[in-house]
Amino acid sequence: MKASRLAATGAVAVAAVVVLSSPAFAHVSVAPEGTAAKGGYAVVDFKVPNERDNASTSKLEVTFPTDHPLASVMPEPMAGWKIQVTKSKLAKPLELHGKQITEAVTKVTWTATSAANGIQPGYFEKFPVSIGALPEDADELVFKAIQTYSNKEVVRWIEVQEDGAEEPETPAPVLALSAATGDGHHGSTAAEETDAKTENAAAATEAAPADSSDTTARVLGVVGIVVGALGVAYGVLAGRRRSDA
């Protein structure tokens, strides 16, 4: 009896340690694809691991910071997931490319369209989002996330890390911002990239006729040399024939 009780107590203790320690090494996080420079634009991935062995992750809700609202938030389409973007009115309008922005995205929700499309046990998924312009007066952005499993279990990754304190059990994803780049810290927008491509295409179009004319001139020059050489050869042969006669 004593042995059985000790074994049962040990099993419960081990299970408790596993449950309590699991969030420490596997939780919802956010990281940029490349860099996330202050004042610029970036593509960030919300990485979501499945921590359960008897259910899949069927839903992810990410709340965007309201203390540093982002004027541009564009999630990437994902097969098997329905994406809903929620916007809210801003207390203070933002300025973006000379225009006032009166509302901003405050939440993005991904919902698996079927149980098979959710994040299965033993796997993780990345949810990409293009965001900007990143604030210039902050070193990091906190995104609170809610993870829902197919068995209706909900895990709230919303605890903010306090300076000098241990990592909370369910920490909120935090995006660290790097220093502004020297080549224009406001980054490159889609519109600016489109303008650059248009200018390059126009330059290539203008250069095309000149290149074509140059090529034609070269071909004609080569043909002229060949014809001239044939003429000289014909003259030499004709002279020999006359001498032989």
Tab-separated table of C-alpha atoms in Angstrom:
chain	number	residue	atom	x	y	z
A	1	MET	CA	0.000	0.000	0.000
A	2	LYS	CA	2.797	2.388	0.934
A	3	ALA	CA	4.631	1.590	-2.310
A	4	SER	CA	1.481	2.230	-4.349
A	5	ARG	CA	0.862	5.563	-2.616
A	6	LEU	CA	4.462	6.635	-3.177
A	7	ALA	CA	4.265	5.682	-6.851
A	8	ALA	CA	1.000	7.584	-7.300
A	9	THR	CA	2.398	10.649	-5.527
A	10	GLY	CA	5.508	10.545	-7.696
A	11	ALA	CA	3.442	10.309	-10.868
A	12	VAL	CA	1.335	13.317	-9.855
A	13	ALA	CA	4.458	15.332	-9.031
A	14	VAL	CA	6.061	14.538	-12.396
A	15	ALA	CA	2.858	15.448	-14.238
A	16	ALA	CA	2.649	18.739	-12.342
A	17	VAL	CA	6.240	19.601	-13.231
A	18	VAL	CA	5.607	18.889	-16.928
A	19	VAL	CA	2.414	20.967	-17.014
A	20	LEU	CA	3.952	23.906	-15.172
A	21	SER	CA	7.199	23.935	-17.110
A	22	SER	CA	5.829	23.440	-20.636
A	23	PRO	CA	4.982	27.133	-21.294
A	24	ALA	CA	8.582	28.076	-20.457
A	25	PHE	CA	10.020	26.401	-23.533
A	26	ALA	CA	7.083	26.515	-25.965
A	27	HIS	CA	4.869	29.557	-26.282
A	28	VAL	CA	3.466	31.935	-28.886
A	29	SER	CA	6.212	34.311	-30.039
A	30	VAL	CA	6.856	36.940	-32.711
A	31	ALA	CA	9.997	37.559	-34.779
A	32	PRO	CA	10.786	39.614	-37.892
A	33	GLU	CA	11.797	38.148	-41.229
A	34	GLY	CA	15.084	40.042	-41.340
A	35	THR	CA	14.986	43.222	-39.264
A	36	ALA	CA	12.308	45.398	-37.701
A	37	ALA	CA	13.854	48.873	-37.747
A	38	LYS	CA	12.282	51.853	-36.021
A	39	GLY	CA	10.308	54.009	-38.447
A	40	GLY	CA	10.336	51.316	-41.122
A	41	TYR	CA	8.242	48.398	-42.321
A	42	ALA	CA	8.724	44.707	-41.622
A	43	VAL	CA	7.213	41.275	-42.134
A	44	VAL	CA	6.841	39.492	-38.810
A	45	ASP	CA	5.910	35.882	-38.073
A	46	PHE	CA	3.766	34.849	-35.133
A	47	LYS	CA	5.044	31.379	-34.272
A	48	VAL	CA	2.447	29.129	-32.664
A	49	PRO	CA	3.431	25.685	-31.324
A	50	ASN	CA	0.855	23.044	-30.422
A	51	GLU	CA	1.467	22.073	-26.794
A	52	ARG	CA	-1.244	19.445	-26.525
A	53	ASP	CA	-1.101	15.814	-27.620
A	54	ASN	CA	-4.880	15.312	-27.781
A	55	ALA	CA	-6.071	18.438	-29.648
A	56	SER	CA	-5.110	20.710	-32.530
A	57	THR	CA	-4.822	24.501	-32.473
A	58	SER	CA	-7.890	25.782	-34.297
A	59	LYS	CA	-7.730	29.533	-33.695
A	60	LEU	CA	-5.260	32.347	-33.045
A	61	GLU	CA	-6.169	35.892	-32.028
A	62	VAL	CA	-3.455	38.563	-31.916
A	63	THR	CA	-4.199	41.965	-30.390
A	64	PHE	CA	-2.111	44.836	-31.763
A	65	PRO	CA	-0.742	47.576	-29.486
A	66	THR	CA	-2.910	50.648	-29.014
A	67	ASP	CA	-0.170	52.751	-27.402
A	68	HIS	CA	1.754	52.558	-30.696
A	69	PRO	CA	-0.907	51.896	-33.367
A	70	LEU	CA	0.249	50.655	-36.764
A	71	ALA	CA	-1.279	52.319	-39.815
A	72	SER	CA	-0.475	49.400	-42.132
A	73	VAL	CA	-1.218	45.791	-41.163
A	74	MET	CA	-1.555	43.181	-43.918
A	75	PRO	CA	-1.667	39.456	-43.095
A	76	GLU	CA	-0.462	36.992	-45.708
A	77	PRO	CA	-3.116	34.595	-47.064
A	78	MET	CA	-2.778	31.086	-45.636
A	79	ALA	CA	-4.321	27.962	-47.124
A	80	GLY	CA	-6.738	26.315	-44.709
A	81	TRP	CA	-7.169	29.405	-42.526
A	82	LYS	CA	-9.821	32.125	-42.523
A	83	ILE	CA	-8.380	35.541	-41.646
A	84	GLN	CA	-10.367	38.363	-40.064
A	85	VAL	CA	-8.898	41.849	-39.623
A	86	THR	CA	-10.503	44.094	-37.000
A	87	LYS	CA	-10.074	47.879	-37.106
A	88	SER	CA	-10.881	50.489	-34.482
A	89	LYS	CA	-11.089	54.261	-34.374
A	90	LEU	CA	-7.978	56.025	-33.139
A	91	ALA	CA	-8.119	58.577	-30.360
A	92	LYS	CA	-5.336	60.440	-32.145
A	93	PRO	CA	-5.071	60.202	-35.971
A	94	LEU	CA	-1.819	58.973	-37.529
A	95	GLU	CA	0.093	60.590	-40.386
A	96	LEU	CA	1.096	58.257	-43.242
A	97	HIS	CA	2.518	59.493	-46.562
A	98	GLY	CA	0.829	62.854	-46.130
A	99	LYS	CA	-2.567	61.365	-45.261
A	100	GLN	CA	-4.351	61.206	-41.932
A	101	ILE	CA	-5.260	57.729	-40.711
A	102	THR	CA	-8.251	57.759	-38.351
A	103	GLU	CA	-8.450	54.005	-37.695
A	104	ALA	CA	-5.978	51.167	-37.350
A	105	VAL	CA	-5.932	47.394	-37.046
A	106	THR	CA	-6.364	46.328	-33.431
A	107	LYS	CA	-6.735	42.570	-33.911
A	108	VAL	CA	-6.121	39.835	-36.459
A	109	THR	CA	-7.842	36.457	-36.069
A	110	TRP	CA	-6.898	33.237	-37.846
A	111	THR	CA	-9.433	30.381	-37.747
A	112	ALA	CA	-8.787	26.929	-39.221
A	113	THR	CA	-11.427	26.076	-41.819
A	114	SER	CA	-11.428	22.432	-40.696
A	115	ALA	CA	-9.949	20.250	-37.955
A	116	ALA	CA	-7.420	18.856	-40.421
A	117	ASN	CA	-6.139	22.367	-41.232
A	118	GLY	CA	-5.379	23.258	-37.611
A	119	ILE	CA	-1.947	22.928	-36.044
A	120	GLN	CA	-1.617	19.260	-35.190
A	121	PRO	CA	0.089	17.865	-32.049
A	122	GLY	CA	3.866	17.936	-32.382
A	123	TYR	CA	3.868	20.757	-34.972
A	124	PHE	CA	3.971	24.555	-35.130
A	125	GLU	CA	2.761	27.144	-37.630
A	126	LYS	CA	3.952	30.624	-38.620
A	127	PHE	CA	1.435	33.387	-39.294
A	128	PRO	CA	3.089	36.177	-41.385
A	129	VAL	CA	1.978	39.816	-41.217
A	130	SER	CA	3.384	42.925	-42.899
A	131	ILE	CA	3.350	45.866	-40.476
A	132	GLY	CA	4.413	49.507	-40.386
A	133	ALA	CA	5.361	52.140	-39.957
A	134	LEU	CA	7.070	50.968	-36.779
A	135	PRO	CA	7.289	53.562	-33.993
A	136	GLU	CA	10.462	55.577	-33.608
A	137	ASP	CA	9.972	56.227	-29.888
A	138	ALA	CA	9.779	52.615	-28.684
A	139	ASP	CA	12.239	49.746	-28.313
A	140	GLU	CA	9.646	46.974	-28.504
A	141	LEU	CA	6.023	46.194	-29.274
A	142	VAL	CA	3.861	43.859	-27.196
A	143	PHE	CA	1.266	41.715	-28.960
A	144	LYS	CA	-1.170	39.809	-26.742
A	145	ALA	CA	-2.317	36.486	-28.197
A	146	ILE	CA	-5.062	33.965	-27.463
A	147	GLN	CA	-4.652	30.363	-28.622
A	148	THR	CA	-7.714	28.124	-28.894
A	149	TYR	CA	-7.611	24.341	-29.223
A	150	SER	CA	-10.068	22.039	-30.952
A	151	ASN	CA	-11.237	20.755	-27.551
A	152	LYS	CA	-12.296	24.355	-26.656
A	153	GLU	CA	-9.328	24.888	-24.327
A	154	VAL	CA	-8.097	28.504	-24.384
A	155	VAL	CA	-4.578	29.679	-23.510
A	156	ARG	CA	-4.086	33.425	-23.060
A	157	TRP	CA	-0.556	34.583	-23.882
A	158	ILE	CA	-1.050	38.043	-22.406
A	159	GLU	CA	1.314	38.415	-19.440
A	160	VAL	CA	3.818	41.254	-19.840
A	161	GLN	CA	7.403	40.620	-18.761
A	162	GLU	CA	8.439	42.866	-15.890
A	163	ASP	CA	12.026	44.142	-15.635
A	164	GLY	CA	14.108	41.940	-13.365
A	165	ALA	CA	11.323	39.412	-12.855
A	166	GLU	CA	11.191	35.804	-13.983
A	167	GLU	CA	9.460	34.986	-17.253
A	168	PRO	CA	5.709	34.699	-16.670
A	169	GLU	CA	3.933	31.415	-17.230
A	170	THR	CA	2.054	32.684	-20.307
A	171	PRO	CA	4.149	35.573	-21.696
A	172	ALA	CA	2.833	37.870	-24.408
A	173	PRO	CA	4.765	37.912	-27.711
A	174	VAL	CA	7.250	40.808	-27.816
A	175	LEU	CA	8.807	42.267	-30.976
A	176	ALA	CA	12.195	43.937	-30.396
A	177	LEU	CA	12.839	46.962	-32.627
A	178	SER	CA	16.302	47.684	-34.015
A	179	ALA	CA	17.851	51.102	-34.606
A	180	ALA	CA	16.767	53.070	-37.658
A	181	THR	CA	18.788	52.252	-40.753
A	182	GLY	CA	21.092	54.863	-42.261
A	183	ASP	CA	19.667	54.596	-45.785
A	184	GLY	CA	16.321	56.111	-44.864
A	185	HIS	CA	14.844	54.882	-41.617
A	186	HIS	CA	11.296	55.186	-42.855
A	187	GLY	CA	11.835	52.071	-44.897
A	188	SER	CA	10.494	51.132	-48.270
A	189	THR	CA	6.756	51.079	-48.832
A	190	ALA	CA	4.939	49.064	-51.477
A	191	ALA	CA	4.118	52.280	-53.315
A	192	GLU	CA	7.758	53.351	-53.353
A	193	GLU	CA	8.818	49.915	-54.598
A	194	THR	CA	6.185	50.091	-57.353
A	195	ASP	CA	7.397	53.559	-58.399
A	196	ALA	CA	10.988	52.287	-58.533
A	197	LYS	CA	9.972	49.316	-60.687
A	198	THR	CA	8.018	51.642	-62.992
A	199	GLU	CA	11.006	53.958	-63.379
A	200	ASN	CA	13.328	51.030	-64.115
A	201	ALA	CA	10.887	49.668	-66.702
A	202	ALA	CA	10.620	53.086	-68.365
A	203	ALA	CA	14.393	53.404	-68.475
A	204	ALA	CA	14.698	49.960	-70.026
A	205	THR	CA	12.044	50.844	-72.634
A	206	GLU	CA	13.838	54.064	-73.571
A	207	ALA	CA	17.154	52.247	-73.843
A	208	ALA	CA	15.746	49.453	-76.011
A	209	PRO	CA	15.549	51.404	-79.353
A	210	ALA	CA	19.110	52.675	-78.934
A	211	ASP	CA	20.384	49.169	-78.249
A	212	SER	CA	18.445	47.863	-81.254
A	213	SER	CA	19.856	50.556	-83.540
A	214	ASP	CA	23.367	49.885	-82.296
A	215	THR	CA	22.994	46.163	-82.964
A	216	THR	CA	21.665	46.827	-86.479
A	217	ALA	CA	24.585	49.112	-87.255
A	218	ARG	CA	27.047	46.470	-86.120
A	219	VAL	CA	25.400	43.809	-88.289
A	220	LEU	CA	25.442	46.070	-91.331
A	221	GLY	CA	29.072	46.890	-90.662
A	222	VAL	CA	30.020	43.202	-90.565
A	223	VAL	CA	28.030	42.520	-93.752
A	224	GLY	CA	29.840	45.414	-95.457
A	225	ILE	CA	33.232	44.009	-94.486
A	226	VAL	CA	32.301	40.553	-95.777
A	227	VAL	CA	31.014	41.964	-99.078
A	228	GLY	CA	34.148	44.062	-99.451
A	229	ALA	CA	36.359	41.047	-98.815
A	230	LEU	CA	34.469	39.016	-101.406
A	231	GLY	CA	34.905	41.851	-103.899
A	232	VAL	CA	38.647	41.934	-103.326
A	233	ALA	CA	38.894	38.158	-103.709
A	234	TYR	CA	36.885	38.276	-106.929
A	235	GLY	CA	39.174	41.006	-108.301
A	236	VAL	CA	42.309	38.969	-107.486
A	237	LEU	CA	40.924	35.861	-109.197
A	238	ALA	CA	39.871	37.855	-112.234
A	239	GLY	CA	43.375	39.332	-112.518
A	240	ARG	CA	44.977	35.862	-112.380
A	241	ARG	CA	42.703	34.571	-115.113
A	242	ARG	CA	43.681	37.450	-117.403
A	243	SER	CA	47.388	36.822	-116.713
A	244	ASP	CA	47.012	33.131	-117.530
A	245	ALA	CA	45.214	34.026	-120.752
